PDB file of C-alpha atoms in Angstrom:
ATOM      1  CA  ASP A 157      57.218  87.321 116.925  1.00 58.00           C
ATOM      2  CA  GLY A 158      58.427  88.519 120.200  1.00 67.00           C
ATOM      3  CA  GLY A 159      55.704  88.568 122.885  1.00 93.00           C
ATOM      4  CA  ILE A 160      53.914  87.549 125.924  1.00 96.00           C
ATOM      5  CA  THR A 161      51.479  84.587 125.818  1.00 96.00           C
ATOM      6  CA  GLN A 162      48.993  83.498 128.273  1.00 96.00           C
ATOM      7  CA  SER A 163      46.656  80.568 128.387  1.00 93.00           C
ATOM      8  CA  PRO A 164      43.937  79.506 128.680  1.00 93.00           C
ATOM      9  CA  LYS A 165      42.036  82.419 127.520  1.00 94.00           C
ATOM     10  CA  TYR A 166      39.111  81.293 129.899  1.00 95.00           C
ATOM     11  CA  LEU A 167      39.547  78.994 132.807  1.00 93.00           C
ATOM     12  CA  PHE A 168      36.542  77.555 134.931  1.00 91.00           C
ATOM     13  CA  ARG A 169      37.354  76.702 138.589  1.00 88.00           C
ATOM     14  CA  LYS A 170      34.836  74.335 141.022  1.00 88.00           C
ATOM     15  CA  GLU A 171      34.871  75.218 144.583  1.00 84.00           C
ATOM     16  CA  GLY A 172      38.023  74.186 146.459  1.00 86.00           C
ATOM     17  CA  GLN A 173      40.027  73.723 143.399  1.00 91.00           C
ATOM     18  CA  ASN A 174      43.396  75.075 142.622  1.00 94.00           C
ATOM     19  CA  VAL A 175      44.027  76.532 139.149  1.00 94.00           C
ATOM     20  CA  THR A 176      47.290  77.705 137.295  1.00 96.00           C
ATOM     21  CA  LEU A 177      47.324  80.267 134.760  1.00 96.00           C
ATOM     22  CA  SER A 178      50.164  80.126 132.284  1.00 97.00           C
ATOM     23  CA  CYS A 179      52.480  83.111 131.343  1.00 98.00           C
ATOM     24  CA  GLU A 180      55.318  82.782 128.982  1.00 97.00           C
ATOM     25  CA  GLN A 181      57.483  85.536 127.356  1.00 97.00           C
ATOM     26  CA  ASN A 182      60.340  85.416 124.654  1.00 96.00           C
ATOM     27  CA  LEU A 183      61.258  88.815 124.910  1.00 94.00           C
ATOM     28  CA  ASN A 184      64.201  87.903 127.234  1.00 94.00           C
ATOM     29  CA  HIS A 185      62.864  90.151 129.988  1.00 94.00           C
ATOM     30  CA  ASP A 186      64.173  89.661 133.670  1.00 93.00           C
ATOM     31  CA  ALA A 187      61.206  91.154 135.119  1.00 93.00           C
ATOM     32  CA  MET A 188      57.690  89.758 135.391  1.00 95.00           C
ATOM     33  CA  TYR A 189      54.237  90.392 136.861  1.00 96.00           C
ATOM     34  CA  TRP A 190      50.859  89.477 137.575  1.00 97.00           C
ATOM     35  CA  TYR A 191      47.772  91.728 137.695  1.00 97.00           C
ATOM     36  CA  ARG A 192      44.086  91.290 138.517  1.00 97.00           C
ATOM     37  CA  GLN A 193      41.453  93.403 136.970  1.00 95.00           C
ATOM     38  CA  ASP A 194      38.066  93.678 138.649  1.00 94.00           C
ATOM     39  CA  PRO A 195      34.933  95.431 137.222  1.00 90.00           C
ATOM     40  CA  GLY A 196      35.520  99.359 138.130  1.00 87.00           C
ATOM     41  CA  GLN A 197      38.794  98.849 139.553  1.00 90.00           C
ATOM     42  CA  GLY A 198      42.397  99.600 138.057  1.00 91.00           C
ATOM     43  CA  LEU A 199      44.723  97.026 137.644  1.00 95.00           C
ATOM     44  CA  ARG A 200      46.073  95.691 140.925  1.00 96.00           C
ATOM     45  CA  LEU A 201      49.660  93.966 141.428  1.00 95.00           C
ATOM     46  CA  ILE A 202      49.294  90.093 142.860  1.00 97.00           C
ATOM     47  CA  TYR A 203      53.112  88.997 142.341  1.00 97.00           C
ATOM     48  CA  TYR A 204      56.183  90.283 140.498  1.00 95.00           C
ATOM     49  CA  SER A 205      59.364  88.390 139.803  1.00 95.00           C
ATOM     50  CA  GLN A 206      62.489  90.542 139.137  1.00 92.00           C
ATOM     51  CA  ILE A 207      64.716  87.716 138.132  1.00 93.00           C
ATOM     52  CA  VAL A 208      64.702  83.790 138.123  1.00 94.00           C
ATOM     53  CA  ASN A 209      64.138  82.001 141.141  1.00 95.00           C
ATOM     54  CA  ASP A 210      63.057  85.085 143.083  1.00 94.00           C
ATOM     55  CA  PHE A 211      59.281  86.801 143.473  1.00 96.00           C
ATOM     56  CA  GLN A 212      57.996  89.160 145.751  1.00 95.00           C
ATOM     57  CA  LYS A 213      54.179  89.567 146.956  1.00 96.00           C
ATOM     58  CA  GLY A 214      52.506  92.617 145.455  1.00 94.00           C
ATOM     59  CA  ASP A 215      49.326  94.266 147.008  1.00 93.00           C
ATOM     60  CA  ILE A 216      46.825  91.415 146.697  1.00 95.00           C
ATOM     61  CA  ALA A 217      49.071  88.126 146.983  1.00 96.00           C
ATOM     62  CA  GLU A 218      46.597  86.384 149.666  1.00 96.00           C
ATOM     63  CA  GLY A 219      45.266  83.331 148.032  1.00 96.00           C
ATOM     64  CA  TYR A 220      47.814  83.051 145.058  1.00 97.00           C
ATOM     65  CA  SER A 221      51.063  81.488 144.701  1.00 97.00           C
ATOM     66  CA  VAL A 222      53.675  81.878 141.659  1.00 98.00           C
ATOM     67  CA  SER A 223      56.852  80.180 140.721  1.00 97.00           C
ATOM     68  CA  ARG A 224      59.817  81.346 138.508  1.00 97.00           C
ATOM     69  CA  GLU A 225      62.024  78.459 137.586  1.00 97.00           C
ATOM     70  CA  LYS A 226      62.544  79.616 134.023  1.00 97.00           C
ATOM     71  CA  LYS A 227      63.394  83.129 132.765  1.00 96.00           C
ATOM     72  CA  GLU A 228      60.462  82.828 130.151  1.00 97.00           C
ATOM     73  CA  SER A 229      57.894  81.737 132.398  1.00 98.00           C
ATOM     74  CA  PHE A 230      55.761  83.037 135.560  1.00 98.00           C
ATOM     75  CA  PRO A 231      52.633  80.615 136.114  1.00 98.00           C
ATOM     76  CA  LEU A 232      50.069  82.040 138.535  1.00 98.00           C
ATOM     77  CA  THR A 233      48.229  79.336 140.776  1.00 97.00           C
ATOM     78  CA  VAL A 234      45.011  80.601 142.228  1.00 95.00           C
ATOM     79  CA  THR A 235      44.397  78.578 145.380  1.00 94.00           C
ATOM     80  CA  SER A 236      41.511  77.285 147.066  1.00 89.00           C
ATOM     81  CA  ALA A 237      42.084  80.101 149.641  1.00 88.00           C
ATOM     82  CA  GLN A 238      41.527  82.689 147.397  1.00 89.00           C
ATOM     83  CA  LYS A 239      37.551  83.468 148.094  1.00 87.00           C
ATOM     84  CA  ASN A 240      36.767  85.676 145.368  1.00 90.00           C
ATOM     85  CA  PRO A 241      38.817  84.376 142.253  1.00 92.00           C
ATOM     86  CA  THR A 242      36.582  85.704 139.550  1.00 94.00           C
ATOM     87  CA  ALA A 243      38.495  88.391 137.572  1.00 95.00           C
ATOM     88  CA  PHE A 244      40.445  88.919 134.647  1.00 96.00           C
ATOM     89  CA  TYR A 245      44.206  88.288 134.901  1.00 97.00           C
ATOM     90  CA  LEU A 246      46.877  90.099 133.032  1.00 97.00           C
ATOM     91  CA  CYS A 247      50.673  89.064 132.766  1.00 97.00           C
ATOM     92  CA  ALA A 248      53.141  91.536 132.069  1.00 96.00           C
ATOM     93  CA  SER A 249      56.950  91.740 131.724  1.00 95.00           C
ATOM     94  CA  SER A 250      59.818  94.255 131.475  1.00 93.00           C
ATOM     95  CA  GLY A 251      63.361  94.288 130.885  1.00 88.00           C
ATOM     96  CA  ALA A 252      64.265  95.171 134.386  1.00 71.00           C
ATOM     97  CA  SER A 253      62.414  95.904 137.570  1.00 64.00           C
ATOM     98  CA  GLY A 254      63.132  98.836 139.583  1.00 65.00           C
ATOM     99  CA  THR A 255      63.755 100.818 136.594  1.00 71.00           C
ATOM    100  CA  GLY A 256      60.319 102.025 135.794  1.00 78.00           C
ATOM    101  CA  GLU A 257      60.578 100.481 132.351  1.00 87.00           C
ATOM    102  CA  THR A 258      57.564  99.894 129.930  1.00 92.00           C
ATOM    103  CA  GLN A 259      55.897  96.676 130.756  1.00 94.00           C
ATOM    104  CA  TYR A 260      54.584  94.405 127.854  1.00 95.00           C
ATOM    105  CA  PHE A 261      51.432  92.854 128.608  1.00 96.00           C
ATOM    106  CA  GLY A 262      49.772  89.475 127.556  1.00 97.00           C
ATOM    107  CA  PRO A 263      46.240  89.008 126.333  1.00 95.00           C
ATOM    108  CA  GLY A 264      44.916  87.970 129.872  1.00 96.00           C
ATOM    109  CA  THR A 265      42.885  85.215 131.255  1.00 97.00           C
ATOM    110  CA  ARG A 266      39.439  85.173 132.427  1.00 96.00           C
ATOM    111  CA  LEU A 267      38.675  82.959 135.357  1.00 95.00           C
ATOM    112  CA  LEU A 268      35.109  82.044 136.279  1.00 92.00           C
ATOM    113  CA  VAL A 269      34.023  79.894 139.162  1.00 87.00           C
ATOM    114  CA  LEU A 270      31.585  77.313 138.637  1.00 82.00           C
TER     115      LEU A 270
ATOM    116  CA  ILE B 248      47.291 104.265 150.467  1.00 56.00           C
ATOM    117  CA  LEU B 249      48.283 105.729 147.142  1.00 70.00           C
ATOM    118  CA  ASN B 250      45.708 106.617 144.908  1.00 88.00           C
ATOM    119  CA  VAL B 251      45.878 107.410 141.096  1.00 95.00           C
ATOM    120  CA  GLU B 252      42.589 109.047 139.676  1.00 96.00           C
ATOM    121  CA  GLN B 253      41.594 109.481 136.183  1.00 97.00           C
ATOM    122  CA  SER B 254      38.867 111.502 134.818  1.00 97.00           C
ATOM    123  CA  PRO B 255      36.418 111.397 133.263  1.00 97.00           C
ATOM    124  CA  GLN B 256      35.610 107.572 133.557  1.00 96.00           C
ATOM    125  CA  SER B 257      34.186 107.524 130.032  1.00 96.00           C
ATOM    126  CA  LEU B 258      34.198 109.994 127.215  1.00 96.00           C
ATOM    127  CA  HIS B 259      32.119 109.917 124.048  1.00 97.00           C
ATOM    128  CA  VAL B 260      33.224 112.039 121.037  1.00 97.00           C
ATOM    129  CA  GLN B 261      32.555 112.579 117.439  1.00 97.00           C
ATOM    130  CA  GLU B 262      35.153 111.707 114.904  1.00 97.00           C
ATOM    131  CA  GLY B 263      37.405 114.552 114.371  1.00 97.00           C
ATOM    132  CA  ASP B 264      36.961 116.287 117.835  1.00 97.00           C
ATOM    133  CA  SER B 265      40.002 116.611 119.758  1.00 97.00           C
ATOM    134  CA  THR B 266      39.895 115.493 123.478  1.00 96.00           C
ATOM    135  CA  ASN B 267      41.715 115.173 126.592  1.00 95.00           C
ATOM    136  CA  PHE B 268      41.666 113.517 129.765  1.00 94.00           C
ATOM    137  CA  THR B 269      43.368 113.758 133.294  1.00 98.00           C
ATOM    138  CA  CYS B 270      45.573 111.438 135.544  1.00 98.00           C
ATOM    139  CA  SER B 271      46.044 112.539 139.138  1.00 97.00           C
ATOM    140  CA  PHE B 272      48.698 111.020 141.344  1.00 96.00           C
ATOM    141  CA  PRO B 273      50.591 111.920 144.881  1.00 94.00           C
ATOM    142  CA  SER B 274      52.938 114.530 143.905  1.00 90.00           C
ATOM    143  CA  SER B 275      55.472 113.154 146.600  1.00 90.00           C
ATOM    144  CA  ASN B 276      58.019 110.721 145.998  1.00 90.00           C
ATOM    145  CA  PHE B 277      57.498 110.787 142.427  1.00 93.00           C
ATOM    146  CA  TYR B 278      59.630 108.394 140.164  1.00 93.00           C
ATOM    147  CA  ALA B 279      57.676 107.975 136.795  1.00 94.00           C
ATOM    148  CA  LEU B 280      54.435 107.948 135.093  1.00 96.00           C
ATOM    149  CA  HIS B 281      53.168 105.680 132.180  1.00 97.00           C
ATOM    150  CA  TRP B 282      50.264 105.834 129.948  1.00 98.00           C
ATOM    151  CA  TYR B 283      48.713 102.733 128.265  1.00 98.00           C
ATOM    152  CA  ARG B 284      46.077 102.028 125.668  1.00 97.00           C
ATOM    153  CA  TRP B 285      43.950  99.193 125.955  1.00 97.00           C
ATOM    154  CA  GLU B 286      41.885  98.172 123.143  1.00 96.00           C
ATOM    155  CA  THR B 287      39.091  95.659 123.586  1.00 92.00           C
ATOM    156  CA  ALA B 288      40.070  92.180 123.242  1.00 91.00           C
ATOM    157  CA  LYS B 289      43.856  93.268 122.898  1.00 94.00           C
ATOM    158  CA  SER B 290      46.550  93.764 125.462  1.00 95.00           C
ATOM    159  CA  PRO B 291      47.497  96.987 126.783  1.00 95.00           C
ATOM    160  CA  GLU B 292      50.152  98.732 125.058  1.00 95.00           C
ATOM    161  CA  ALA B 293      52.581 101.433 126.244  1.00 95.00           C
ATOM    162  CA  LEU B 294      52.047 104.864 124.970  1.00 97.00           C
ATOM    163  CA  PHE B 295      54.439 106.955 127.017  1.00 96.00           C
ATOM    164  CA  VAL B 296      56.869 107.128 130.107  1.00 95.00           C
ATOM    165  CA  MET B 297      57.376 110.383 131.482  1.00 95.00           C
ATOM    166  CA  THR B 298      59.861 111.273 134.076  1.00 94.00           C
ATOM    167  CA  LEU B 299      60.634 114.663 134.260  1.00 93.00           C
ATOM    168  CA  ASN B 300      58.518 117.784 135.387  1.00 95.00           C
ATOM    169  CA  GLY B 301      57.262 119.618 132.476  1.00 95.00           C
ATOM    170  CA  ASP B 302      57.887 116.675 130.046  1.00 94.00           C
ATOM    171  CA  GLU B 303      55.833 116.764 126.786  1.00 97.00           C
ATOM    172  CA  LYS B 304      55.806 113.522 124.705  1.00 97.00           C
ATOM    173  CA  LYS B 305      54.022 112.878 121.139  1.00 97.00           C
ATOM    174  CA  LYS B 306      53.030 109.835 119.185  1.00 95.00           C
ATOM    175  CA  GLY B 307      51.342 110.906 116.338  1.00 96.00           C
ATOM    176  CA  ARG B 308      48.016 112.372 117.088  1.00 97.00           C
ATOM    177  CA  ILE B 309      48.364 111.527 120.890  1.00 98.00           C
ATOM    178  CA  SER B 310      50.373 113.726 123.296  1.00 98.00           C
ATOM    179  CA  ALA B 311      51.151 113.883 127.072  1.00 98.00           C
ATOM    180  CA  THR B 312      52.068 116.389 129.551  1.00 98.00           C
ATOM    181  CA  LEU B 313      53.514 116.136 132.994  1.00 98.00           C
ATOM    182  CA  ASN B 314      53.356 118.355 136.091  1.00 97.00           C
ATOM    183  CA  THR B 315      55.033 116.187 139.072  1.00 96.00           C
ATOM    184  CA  LYS B 316      54.782 119.370 141.423  1.00 95.00           C
ATOM    185  CA  GLU B 317      51.028 119.232 141.324  1.00 96.00           C
ATOM    186  CA  GLY B 318      50.608 115.616 140.490  1.00 96.00           C
ATOM    187  CA  TYR B 319      48.734 115.395 137.214  1.00 97.00           C
ATOM    188  CA  SER B 320      49.413 114.575 133.648  1.00 98.00           C
ATOM    189  CA  TYR B 321      47.016 114.999 130.615  1.00 98.00           C
ATOM    190  CA  LEU B 322      46.593 113.268 127.468  1.00 98.00           C
ATOM    191  CA  TYR B 323      45.565 114.931 124.565  1.00 98.00           C
ATOM    192  CA  ILE B 324      44.160 113.341 121.307  1.00 98.00           C
ATOM    193  CA  LYS B 325      43.990 115.454 118.426  1.00 97.00           C
ATOM    194  CA  GLY B 326      41.176 114.973 115.738  1.00 97.00           C
ATOM    195  CA  SER B 327      39.999 111.716 117.173  1.00 97.00           C
ATOM    196  CA  GLN B 328      39.357 108.402 114.900  1.00 97.00           C
ATOM    197  CA  PRO B 329      37.222 105.559 115.546  1.00 97.00           C
ATOM    198  CA  GLU B 330      40.345 103.617 115.900  1.00 96.00           C
ATOM    199  CA  ASP B 331      41.439 105.731 119.084  1.00 97.00           C
ATOM    200  CA  SER B 332      38.407 103.989 120.920  1.00 98.00           C
ATOM    201  CA  ALA B 333      40.086 102.386 123.943  1.00 98.00           C
ATOM    202  CA  THR B 334      40.567 102.528 127.659  1.00 97.00           C
ATOM    203  CA  TYR B 335      43.476 104.877 128.333  1.00 98.00           C
ATOM    204  CA  LEU B 336      45.322 103.913 131.677  1.00 97.00           C
ATOM    205  CA  CYS B 337      47.860 105.777 133.485  1.00 97.00           C
ATOM    206  CA  ALA B 338      50.209 104.155 136.096  1.00 96.00           C
ATOM    207  CA  PHE B 339      52.259 105.906 138.619  1.00 94.00           C
ATOM    208  CA  ILE B 340      55.562 104.796 140.143  1.00 92.00           C
ATOM    209  CA  ARG B 341      56.946 106.268 143.357  1.00 91.00           C
ATOM    210  CA  VAL B 342      60.403 106.128 144.535  1.00 89.00           C
ATOM    211  CA  GLY B 343      61.295 103.141 146.427  1.00 84.00           C
ATOM    212  CA  SER B 344      58.672 100.839 145.263  1.00 82.00           C
ATOM    213  CA  GLN B 345      60.867  98.819 142.837  1.00 80.00           C
ATOM    214  CA  GLY B 346      59.507 100.109 139.964  1.00 80.00           C
ATOM    215  CA  ASN B 347      55.993  98.804 140.525  1.00 88.00           C
ATOM    216  CA  LEU B 348      53.141 100.512 138.637  1.00 92.00           C
ATOM    217  CA  ILE B 349      49.933 101.815 140.645  1.00 94.00           C
ATOM    218  CA  PHE B 350      47.246 101.887 137.943  1.00 96.00           C
ATOM    219  CA  GLY B 351      44.201 104.299 137.680  1.00 96.00           C
ATOM    220  CA  LYS B 352      40.913 103.081 136.881  1.00 96.00           C
ATOM    221  CA  GLY B 353      41.293 104.269 133.131  1.00 97.00           C
ATOM    222  CA  THR B 354      39.432 106.537 130.912  1.00 97.00           C
ATOM    223  CA  LYS B 355      36.869 104.723 128.343  1.00 97.00           C
ATOM    224  CA  LEU B 356      37.071 106.664 124.967  1.00 98.00           C
ATOM    225  CA  SER B 357      34.502 106.030 122.355  1.00 98.00           C
ATOM    226  CA  VAL B 358      34.811 107.815 118.889  1.00 97.00           C
ATOM    227  CA  LYS B 359      31.897 107.602 116.882  1.00 96.00           C
ATOM    228  CA  PRO B 360      32.183 107.862 112.871  1.00 94.00           C
TER     229      PRO B 360
END
Protein backbone atom coordinates (compact mmCIF):
# COMPACT_ATOMS: atom_id res chain seq x y z
CA ASP A 1 0.00 0.00 0.00
CA GLY A 2 1.19 3.51 -0.74
CA GLY A 3 1.69 5.74 2.22
CA ILE A 4 3.94 7.42 4.72
CA THR A 5 5.65 5.62 7.54
CA GLN A 6 7.26 7.17 10.58
CA SER A 7 9.42 5.46 13.12
CA PRO A 8 9.68 4.98 15.95
CA LYS A 9 6.20 5.53 17.38
CA TYR A 10 7.74 6.67 20.69
CA LEU A 11 11.22 8.05 21.22
CA PHE A 12 13.00 8.97 24.40
CA ARG A 13 15.77 11.54 24.51
CA LYS A 14 18.28 12.13 27.23
CA GLU A 15 19.60 15.59 28.02
CA GLY A 16 22.22 16.71 25.50
CA GLN A 17 21.44 13.91 23.07
CA ASN A 18 20.60 14.23 19.39
CA VAL A 19 17.84 11.95 18.13
CA THR A 20 16.61 11.26 14.60
CA LEU A 21 13.03 10.67 13.55
CA SER A 22 12.47 8.68 10.40
CA CYS A 23 9.98 9.50 7.64
CA GLU A 24 9.60 7.43 4.49
CA GLN A 25 7.05 7.73 1.68
CA ASN A 26 6.34 5.53 -1.33
CA LEU A 27 3.89 7.91 -2.97
CA ASN A 28 6.51 9.28 -5.36
CA HIS A 29 5.87 12.74 -3.93
CA ASP A 30 8.35 15.54 -4.51
CA ALA A 31 7.52 17.59 -1.41
CA MET A 32 7.89 16.54 2.21
CA TYR A 33 7.21 18.34 5.48
CA TRP A 34 7.80 18.08 9.22
CA TYR A 35 5.31 19.45 11.73
CA ARG A 36 5.28 19.66 15.48
CA GLN A 37 2.16 19.51 17.64
CA ASP A 38 2.05 20.78 21.19
CA PRO A 39 -1.01 20.57 23.47
CA GLY A 40 -3.54 23.30 22.68
CA GLN A 41 -1.69 24.43 19.56
CA GLY A 42 -2.09 23.91 15.86
CA LEU A 43 0.45 22.00 13.81
CA ARG A 44 3.53 24.13 13.23
CA LEU A 45 5.91 23.72 10.31
CA ILE A 46 9.52 22.85 11.21
CA TYR A 47 11.14 22.17 7.84
CA TYR A 48 10.02 21.39 4.32
CA SER A 49 11.63 20.07 1.18
CA GLN A 50 10.34 20.72 -2.30
CA ILE A 51 12.76 18.41 -4.07
CA VAL A 52 15.67 16.08 -3.40
CA ASN A 53 18.78 17.77 -2.00
CA ASP A 54 16.86 20.92 -1.15
CA PHE A 55 15.06 22.01 2.02
CA GLN A 56 13.93 25.21 3.72
CA LYS A 57 13.24 26.28 7.27
CA GLY A 58 9.68 26.53 8.44
CA ASP A 59 8.35 28.62 11.28
CA ILE A 60 10.12 26.82 14.14
CA ALA A 61 13.34 25.37 12.69
CA GLU A 62 15.68 26.31 15.54
CA GLY A 63 17.14 23.22 17.22
CA TYR A 64 16.25 20.91 14.32
CA SER A 65 18.04 19.70 11.20
CA VAL A 66 16.95 17.67 8.18
CA SER A 67 18.36 16.04 5.08
CA ARG A 68 16.80 15.02 1.79
CA GLU A 69 19.26 12.72 0.06
CA LYS A 70 16.55 10.49 -1.40
CA LYS A 71 13.12 11.34 -2.73
CA GLU A 72 11.38 8.91 -0.42
CA SER A 73 13.14 9.86 2.82
CA PHE A 74 13.15 13.02 4.95
CA PRO A 75 14.66 12.36 8.40
CA LEU A 76 14.42 14.96 11.14
CA THR A 77 17.14 15.32 13.77
CA VAL A 78 16.23 16.94 17.06
CA THR A 79 19.48 18.39 18.33
CA SER A 80 20.57 19.21 21.86
CA ALA A 81 19.96 22.86 20.98
CA GLN A 82 16.22 22.23 20.99
CA LYS A 83 15.41 23.08 24.60
CA ASN A 84 11.83 21.89 24.61
CA PRO A 85 11.67 18.86 22.33
CA THR A 86 8.79 17.02 24.01
CA ALA A 87 6.02 17.01 21.40
CA PHE A 88 4.24 14.96 18.78
CA TYR A 89 5.95 15.08 15.38
CA LEU A 90 4.12 14.55 12.10
CA CYS A 91 5.66 14.03 8.68
CA ALA A 92 3.72 14.74 5.50
CA SER A 93 4.21 14.70 1.75
CA SER A 94 2.51 16.16 -1.29
CA GLY A 95 2.83 15.82 -5.02
CA ALA A 96 4.41 19.22 -5.35
CA SER A 97 5.13 22.12 -3.09
CA GLY A 98 3.90 25.57 -3.94
CA THR A 99 0.65 24.36 -5.47
CA GLY A 100 -1.47 23.95 -2.35
CA GLU A 101 -1.99 20.26 -3.01
CA THR A 102 -3.38 17.91 -0.40
CA GLN A 103 -0.80 16.74 2.10
CA TYR A 104 -0.66 13.12 3.19
CA PHE A 105 0.39 12.47 6.75
CA GLY A 106 2.23 9.72 8.57
CA PRO A 107 1.12 8.31 11.94
CA GLY A 108 3.52 10.46 13.96
CA THR A 109 6.29 10.05 16.51
CA ARG A 110 5.94 11.11 20.12
CA LEU A 111 9.22 12.38 21.55
CA LEU A 112 9.71 12.40 25.29
CA VAL A 113 12.64 13.72 27.30
CA LEU A 114 14.04 11.58 30.10
CA ILE B 1 1.52 36.85 12.33
CA LEU B 2 -1.12 34.94 10.40
CA ASN B 3 -3.80 33.42 12.59
CA VAL B 4 -6.22 30.69 11.69
CA GLU B 5 -8.96 30.41 14.27
CA GLN B 6 -11.33 27.50 14.69
CA SER B 7 -14.46 27.45 16.79
CA PRO B 8 -15.70 25.89 18.86
CA GLN B 9 -12.67 24.22 20.40
CA SER B 10 -14.74 21.14 21.20
CA LEU B 11 -18.24 19.94 20.55
CA HIS B 12 -20.33 17.12 21.99
CA VAL B 13 -23.41 16.01 20.05
CA GLN B 14 -25.80 13.09 20.02
CA GLU B 15 -25.90 10.59 17.21
CA GLY B 16 -28.19 11.90 14.49
CA ASP B 17 -27.59 15.57 15.28
CA SER B 18 -26.33 17.84 12.54
CA THR B 19 -23.50 20.14 13.45
CA ASN B 20 -21.21 22.78 12.03
CA PHE B 21 -18.05 24.56 12.95
CA THR B 22 -16.07 27.52 11.72
CA CYS B 23 -12.61 28.30 10.43
CA SER B 24 -11.56 31.96 10.21
CA PHE B 25 -8.51 33.08 8.29
CA PRO B 26 -6.97 36.27 6.88
CA SER B 27 -9.04 37.49 3.94
CA SER B 28 -6.09 39.04 2.11
CA ASN B 29 -3.67 37.09 -0.09
CA PHE B 30 -5.85 33.99 -0.02
CA TYR B 31 -4.62 31.02 -2.03
CA ALA B 32 -6.41 27.94 -0.67
CA LEU B 33 -8.02 26.40 2.38
CA HIS B 34 -7.73 22.77 3.41
CA TRP B 35 -9.88 20.72 5.78
CA TYR B 36 -8.48 17.61 7.44
CA ARG B 37 -10.02 15.04 9.72
CA TRP B 38 -7.85 13.52 12.45
CA GLU B 39 -9.11 10.50 14.31
CA THR B 40 -7.39 9.44 17.51
CA ALA B 41 -4.40 7.14 16.91
CA LYS B 42 -4.62 7.67 13.15
CA SER B 43 -3.04 10.04 10.63
CA PRO B 44 -4.79 13.24 9.58
CA GLU B 45 -6.58 12.71 6.29
CA ALA B 46 -7.71 15.28 3.77
CA LEU B 47 -11.38 16.17 3.42
CA PHE B 48 -11.43 19.16 1.12
CA VAL B 49 -9.21 21.60 -0.73
CA MET B 50 -11.07 24.84 -1.45
CA THR B 51 -9.80 27.63 -3.63
CA LEU B 52 -12.66 29.74 -5.01
CA ASN B 53 -14.90 32.17 -3.15
CA GLY B 54 -18.33 30.60 -2.85
CA ASP B 55 -16.96 27.06 -3.23
CA GLU B 56 -19.12 24.38 -1.73
CA LYS B 57 -17.78 20.84 -1.50
CA LYS B 58 -19.42 17.65 -0.30
CA LYS B 59 -18.21 14.21 0.72
CA GLY B 60 -20.99 11.97 1.94
CA ARG B 61 -22.60 13.64 4.97
CA ILE B 62 -19.83 16.23 5.28
CA SER B 63 -19.83 19.48 3.35
CA ALA B 64 -17.88 22.72 3.47
CA THR B 65 -18.37 26.26 2.23
CA LEU B 66 -15.86 29.02 1.62
CA ASN B 67 -16.07 32.81 1.83
CA THR B 68 -12.70 34.30 0.94
CA LYS B 69 -13.89 37.92 1.03
CA GLU B 70 -14.79 37.75 4.71
CA GLY B 71 -12.27 35.05 5.59
CA TYR B 72 -14.27 32.09 6.84
CA SER B 73 -15.18 28.52 6.00
CA TYR B 74 -17.88 26.34 7.53
CA LEU B 75 -17.78 22.58 7.86
CA TYR B 76 -21.15 20.84 8.19
CA ILE B 77 -21.86 17.29 9.25
CA LYS B 78 -25.38 16.04 8.65
CA GLY B 79 -26.74 13.32 10.89
CA SER B 80 -23.57 12.82 12.96
CA GLN B 81 -22.46 9.27 13.64
CA PRO B 82 -20.06 8.01 16.34
CA GLU B 83 -17.48 7.34 13.62
CA ASP B 84 -17.45 11.08 12.86
CA SER B 85 -15.76 11.62 16.23
CA ALA B 86 -12.43 13.23 15.42
CA THR B 87 -10.57 16.52 15.45
CA TYR B 88 -11.27 18.61 12.37
CA LEU B 89 -8.40 20.83 11.26
CA CYS B 90 -8.47 23.67 8.80
CA ALA B 91 -5.33 25.04 7.21
CA PHE B 92 -4.86 28.26 5.26
CA ILE B 93 -2.44 28.87 2.40
CA ARG B 94 -1.58 32.42 1.44
CA VAL B 95 -0.25 33.65 -1.86
CA GLY B 96 3.53 33.55 -1.99
CA SER B 97 3.96 31.06 0.84
CA GLN B 98 5.19 28.19 -1.37
CA GLY B 99 2.00 26.30 -0.58
CA ASN B 100 2.79 25.94 3.11
CA LEU B 101 -0.16 25.29 5.41
CA ILE B 102 -0.98 27.38 8.47
CA PHE B 103 -3.13 25.25 10.73
CA GLY B 104 -5.81 26.18 13.20
CA LYS B 105 -5.97 24.40 16.56
CA GLY B 106 -8.84 22.22 15.44
CA THR B 107 -12.36 21.45 16.59
CA LYS B 108 -12.71 18.21 18.52
CA LEU B 109 -16.04 16.55 17.82
CA SER B 110 -17.45 13.79 20.02
CA VAL B 111 -20.60 12.01 18.88
CA LYS B 112 -22.43 10.00 21.53
CA PRO B 113 -24.42 6.95 20.43
